[in-house]
Coordinates of C-alpha atoms in Angstrom, one line a residue:
X93 CA 0.0 0.0 0.0
X94 CA 1.4 3.4 -0.9
X95 CA 1.8 6.1 1.7
X96 CA -0.7 8.9 1.7
X97 CA 1.3 12.2 2.0
X98 CA -1.9 14.4 1.9
X99 CA -3.2 13.1 5.2
X100 CA -2.7 15.4 8.3
X101 CA -0.1 14.3 10.9
X102 CA -1.9 13.5 14.1
X103 CA 0.8 11.7 16.1
X104 CA 3.8 14.0 16.3
X105 CA 6.5 12.9 18.7
X106 CA 6.3 15.7 21.1
X107 CA 8.6 15.7 24.2
X108 CA 6.9 14.7 27.4
X109 CA 6.9 17.3 30.2
X110 CA 8.4 16.3 33.6
X111 CA 6.4 18.4 36.1
X112 CA 2.7 18.0 36.7
X113 CA 0.2 20.4 35.1
X114 CA -1.7 22.9 37.2
X115 CA -4.3 21.4 39.5
X116 CA -7.9 22.0 38.5
X117 CA -8.5 24.4 41.4
X118 CA -5.9 26.8 40.1
X119 CA -8.0 28.0 37.2
X120 CA -10.6 29.7 39.4
X121 CA -8.1 30.9 41.9
X122 CA -5.9 32.5 39.2
X123 CA -8.9 34.2 37.6
X124 CA -9.9 35.6 41.0
X125 CA -6.3 36.9 41.6
X126 CA -6.1 38.4 38.1
X127 CA -9.3 40.3 38.6
X128 CA -8.1 41.6 42.0
X129 CA -4.7 42.6 40.6
X130 CA -6.4 44.4 37.7
X131 CA -8.4 46.5 40.1
X132 CA -5.4 47.2 42.3
X133 CA -3.2 48.0 39.4
X134 CA -5.7 50.5 38.0
X135 CA -5.4 52.5 41.2
X136 CA -1.7 52.1 41.7
X137 CA 0.7 55.0 41.6
X138 CA 4.5 54.9 42.1
X139 CA 5.8 57.2 44.9
X140 CA 9.4 58.2 45.7
X141 CA 9.2 55.6 48.5
X142 CA 9.2 52.9 45.8
X143 CA 12.4 54.2 44.2
X144 CA 15.6 52.2 45.0
X145 CA 18.0 54.0 42.6
X146 CA 17.8 56.7 40.0
X147 CA 20.1 58.6 37.7
X148 CA 19.7 60.4 34.4
X149 CA 19.5 57.1 32.4
X150 CA 17.5 54.7 34.5
X151 CA 15.5 54.1 37.6
X152 CA 15.1 51.0 39.8
X153 CA 11.9 50.6 41.8
X154 CA 10.5 48.1 44.3
X155 CA 7.4 46.6 42.7
X156 CA 4.7 45.6 45.1
X157 CA 3.1 42.2 45.1
X158 CA -0.2 41.9 43.1
X159 CA 0.5 44.8 40.7
X160 CA 1.1 44.4 37.0
X161 CA 4.4 45.7 35.5
X162 CA 2.6 47.8 33.0
X163 CA 1.0 49.8 35.7
X164 CA 4.3 50.5 37.4
X165 CA 5.7 51.7 34.0
X166 CA 2.7 53.9 33.2
X167 CA 3.0 55.8 36.5
X168 CA 6.8 56.2 36.4
X169 CA 6.8 59.5 34.5
X170 CA 4.9 61.2 37.3
X171 CA 7.8 60.8 39.8
X172 CA 10.9 60.7 37.6
X173 CA 13.2 63.7 38.2
X174 CA 13.6 64.4 34.5
X175 CA 10.4 63.3 32.9
X176 CA 10.9 65.2 29.6
X177 CA 11.6 61.9 27.8
X178 CA 8.8 59.7 26.5
X179 CA 11.1 56.7 25.9
X180 CA 10.5 54.8 29.2
X181 CA 10.9 51.0 29.0
X182 CA 10.8 48.1 31.3
X183 CA 14.3 46.5 31.3
X184 CA 13.0 43.4 33.2
X185 CA 9.6 42.0 34.1
X186 CA 8.2 40.3 37.2
X187 CA 5.2 38.1 37.5
X188 CA 2.1 39.7 38.9
X189 CA 2.5 38.4 42.4
X190 CA 6.3 38.6 42.5
X191 CA 7.6 41.7 44.3
X192 CA 11.0 43.3 44.1
X193 CA 13.5 45.1 41.8
X194 CA 12.3 46.4 38.5
X195 CA 14.5 48.5 36.1
X196 CA 12.9 51.3 34.1
X197 CA 15.1 52.9 31.4
X198 CA 14.7 56.5 30.2
X199 CA 15.8 56.1 26.5
X200 CA 15.6 53.6 23.7
X201 CA 19.4 53.4 23.6
X202 CA 19.8 52.4 27.2
X203 CA 16.9 50.0 27.0
X204 CA 18.7 48.2 24.1
X205 CA 21.9 47.9 26.0
X206 CA 20.2 46.4 29.1
X207 CA 18.2 44.0 26.9
X208 CA 21.5 42.8 25.5
X209 CA 23.0 42.5 29.0
X210 CA 20.1 40.4 30.2
X211 CA 20.1 38.2 27.1
X212 CA 23.9 37.6 27.4
X213 CA 23.5 36.6 31.1
X214 CA 25.6 39.6 32.3
X215 CA 23.0 40.6 34.9
X216 CA 23.2 38.6 38.1
X217 CA 19.7 38.2 39.6
X218 CA 18.9 37.1 43.2
X219 CA 15.5 36.0 44.4
X220 CA 14.2 34.8 47.7
X221 CA 11.3 32.4 48.0
X222 CA 9.3 30.8 50.8
X223 CA 8.4 27.2 50.1
X224 CA 6.6 24.4 51.9
X225 CA 8.1 21.0 51.7
X226 CA 10.8 18.7 53.0
X227 CA 13.9 20.3 54.6
X228 CA 16.7 20.3 51.9
X229 CA 19.7 18.0 52.5
X230 CA 21.8 20.1 50.2
X231 CA 23.5 23.5 50.5
X232 CA 23.6 24.4 46.9
X233 CA 21.9 22.8 43.9
X234 CA 22.0 23.7 40.2
X235 CA 19.2 22.5 38.0
X236 CA 19.6 22.3 34.3
X237 CA 16.4 21.5 32.4
X238 CA 14.2 22.3 29.4
X239 CA 11.4 24.8 29.5
X240 CA 8.3 25.2 27.4
X241 CA 4.5 25.0 27.0
X242 CA 2.7 21.7 27.0
X243 CA -0.2 20.9 24.7
X244 CA -2.5 22.4 27.4
X245 CA -0.7 25.8 27.2
X246 CA 0.9 25.6 30.7
X247 CA 4.6 26.2 31.3
X248 CA 6.4 22.9 32.3
X249 CA 9.8 21.5 33.0
X250 CA 11.2 19.3 30.3
X251 CA 14.3 17.1 30.2
X252 CA 17.5 18.8 29.3
X253 CA 17.9 16.5 26.3
X254 CA 14.6 17.8 24.9
X255 CA 16.1 21.3 24.4
X256 CA 15.5 22.3 20.8
X257 CA 12.6 19.9 20.1
X258 CA 9.4 21.2 18.7
X259 CA 6.4 21.6 21.1
X260 CA 2.6 21.7 20.3
X261 CA 1.9 25.1 18.7
X262 CA 5.3 25.3 17.0
X263 CA 7.5 26.6 19.8
X264 CA 10.6 24.9 21.0
X265 CA 11.9 23.6 24.3
X266 CA 14.5 26.1 25.6
X267 CA 17.3 25.7 28.1
X268 CA 16.7 26.7 31.7
X269 CA 19.2 26.9 34.6
X270 CA 18.8 27.9 38.2
X271 CA 21.2 27.7 41.2
X272 CA 19.3 27.5 44.5
X273 CA 21.3 28.0 47.8
X274 CA 20.3 26.7 51.2
X275 CA 23.2 28.0 53.2
X276 CA 21.0 30.9 54.2
X277 CA 17.8 28.9 54.4
X278 CA 15.5 29.1 57.4
X279 CA 13.6 26.0 58.1
X280 CA 10.6 26.6 60.5
X281 CA 12.3 29.8 61.5
X282 CA 15.6 28.2 62.5
X283 CA 18.9 27.9 60.8
X284 CA 19.7 24.3 59.8
X285 CA 22.9 22.5 60.4
X286 CA 25.5 23.6 57.8
X287 CA 25.8 21.2 54.9
X288 CA 28.6 20.8 52.4
X289 CA 26.4 19.1 49.9
X290 CA 26.6 20.7 46.4
X291 CA 25.2 19.1 43.4
X292 CA 24.1 19.6 39.8
X293 CA 20.9 18.1 38.5
X294 CA 20.6 17.7 34.7
X295 CA 16.9 16.8 34.4
X296 CA 16.3 13.6 32.5
X297 CA 13.1 12.3 34.0
X298 CA 10.7 12.3 36.9
X299 CA 12.3 14.0 40.0
X300 CA 13.8 11.5 42.5
X301 CA 13.7 14.0 45.4
X302 CA 11.2 13.5 48.2
X303 CA 8.1 15.8 48.1
X304 CA 6.9 14.7 51.6
X305 CA 7.2 17.4 54.2
X306 CA 5.5 20.4 55.8
X307 CA 8.5 22.5 56.7
X308 CA 8.8 26.2 56.0
X309 CA 11.9 26.6 53.8
X310 CA 13.3 29.9 52.7
X311 CA 15.8 29.7 49.8
X312 CA 17.7 32.1 47.6
X313 CA 17.6 31.4 43.9
X314 CA 20.0 32.7 41.2
X315 CA 18.5 32.1 37.7
X316 CA 21.1 32.1 34.9
X317 CA 18.4 32.1 32.2
X318 CA 15.3 34.2 32.3
X319 CA 12.5 31.9 31.4
X320 CA 8.9 32.5 32.3
X321 CA 8.1 31.2 35.8
X322 CA 11.6 29.7 36.0
X323 CA 12.1 29.7 39.8
X324 CA 8.5 28.6 40.4
X325 CA 9.0 25.7 38.1
X326 CA 12.3 24.6 39.5
X327 CA 11.0 24.8 43.1
X328 CA 8.1 22.6 42.0
X329 CA 10.5 20.1 40.5
X330 CA 12.6 20.0 43.7
X331 CA 9.5 19.2 45.8
X332 CA 9.5 22.6 47.6
X333 CA 6.8 24.5 45.7
X334 CA 6.4 28.2 46.7
X335 CA 3.7 28.9 49.3
X336 CA 0.6 30.3 47.6
X337 CA 1.8 29.3 44.1
X338 CA -1.3 27.2 43.4
X339 CA -0.4 27.0 39.6
X340 CA 2.7 25.0 40.5
X341 CA 1.2 23.0 43.4
X342 CA 2.2 25.4 46.1
X343 CA 0.1 25.5 49.3
X344 CA -2.9 27.6 48.8
X345 CA -4.4 26.9 52.3
X346 CA -1.9 26.2 55.0
X347 CA -2.2 26.0 58.8
X348 CA -5.6 27.7 58.8
X349 CA -4.7 30.5 56.5
X350 CA -5.4 31.2 52.8
X351 CA -2.7 32.8 50.7
X352 CA -3.6 35.3 48.0
X353 CA -0.4 35.0 45.9
X354 CA 2.9 33.3 45.7
X355 CA 5.8 34.3 48.0
X356 CA 8.7 35.2 45.6
X357 CA 10.7 38.3 45.8
X358 CA 13.3 39.8 43.4
X359 CA 15.9 40.7 46.0
X360 CA 18.7 42.2 43.9
X361 CA 20.2 42.9 40.5
X362 CA 24.0 43.2 39.9
X363 CA 25.1 44.6 36.6
X364 CA 27.5 46.9 34.8
X365 CA 25.9 50.3 34.3
X366 CA 24.8 50.5 30.6
X367 CA 26.3 54.0 30.2
X368 CA 29.1 54.6 32.7
X369 CA 30.3 51.0 32.9
X370 CA 30.5 51.2 36.7
X371 CA 29.4 48.2 38.8
X372 CA 25.8 48.7 40.0
X373 CA 24.2 46.6 42.7
X374 CA 20.5 47.3 43.5
X375 CA 18.8 45.7 46.4
X376 CA 15.2 45.9 47.6
X377 CA 13.9 45.5 51.2
X378 CA 12.8 42.1 52.1
X379 CA 9.0 41.5 52.6
X380 CA 7.9 40.4 56.1
X381 CA 7.6 36.8 55.1
X382 CA 11.2 36.7 54.1
X383 CA 12.4 38.5 57.2
X384 CA 11.2 35.8 59.7
X385 CA 7.4 36.1 60.2
X386 CA 6.6 33.0 58.2
X387 CA 3.1 32.1 59.5
X388 CA 1.1 35.1 60.5
X389 CA 2.1 37.7 57.9

């Protein structure tokens, strides 16, 4: 029998995602959070209290949780010292419920330089996250994996060997790398015994790490790449999903309290100034949950 080349291909060999899809409950919760954030963002205005750094070329601000980046950008001209320019751009973006350092540039030229710096991994980013799960038995772990959307449209972790393969919809699996450190971790509000354990995980299949545990674990994460929801995905893979991050199986209700967003904070950016070339380190104040008040805040 001759092959029929005019028939549609229905059984493409798509790579299989490693992490689980969002739980069914996440759809309604995420919709509720989006509506609340839209309302909050429409009323939001930056003040000088939000400003972490400013010069004639750029400004760094501390984005609050539950506010969209676009609302931060649109209100920036009202407080910028020299607002004669109309070339304001976001140099980096944060998820709706992620707080912390955001860079706003004041010209197209500076924006282009910073985009290049981020793309070439010349900007060092530090995040802090509060997770619920088993206490880590490692001090530093680097995860190398693939990243992409599954056939259901959700971001998922893929095997490192799948990088470059085609996904449903025509996109590709891209590389994703995060280093997560636990030498500054707090577990249930206490510092754990120091560990010398350092490891590199190249994701090949289902995670072998235990997901059983109800400890409060605060970690610092240093993403090398800048993929969408990267830290949230890698924390899910490690079995320590971020508290409140219902999309990636984080605790939505925990110890009698409901959490209205995930607890992830962009703590610092370290980079070479795009104009002067001087080293620039921008840090934002830690939210209360990262400063030790884990349960009641």
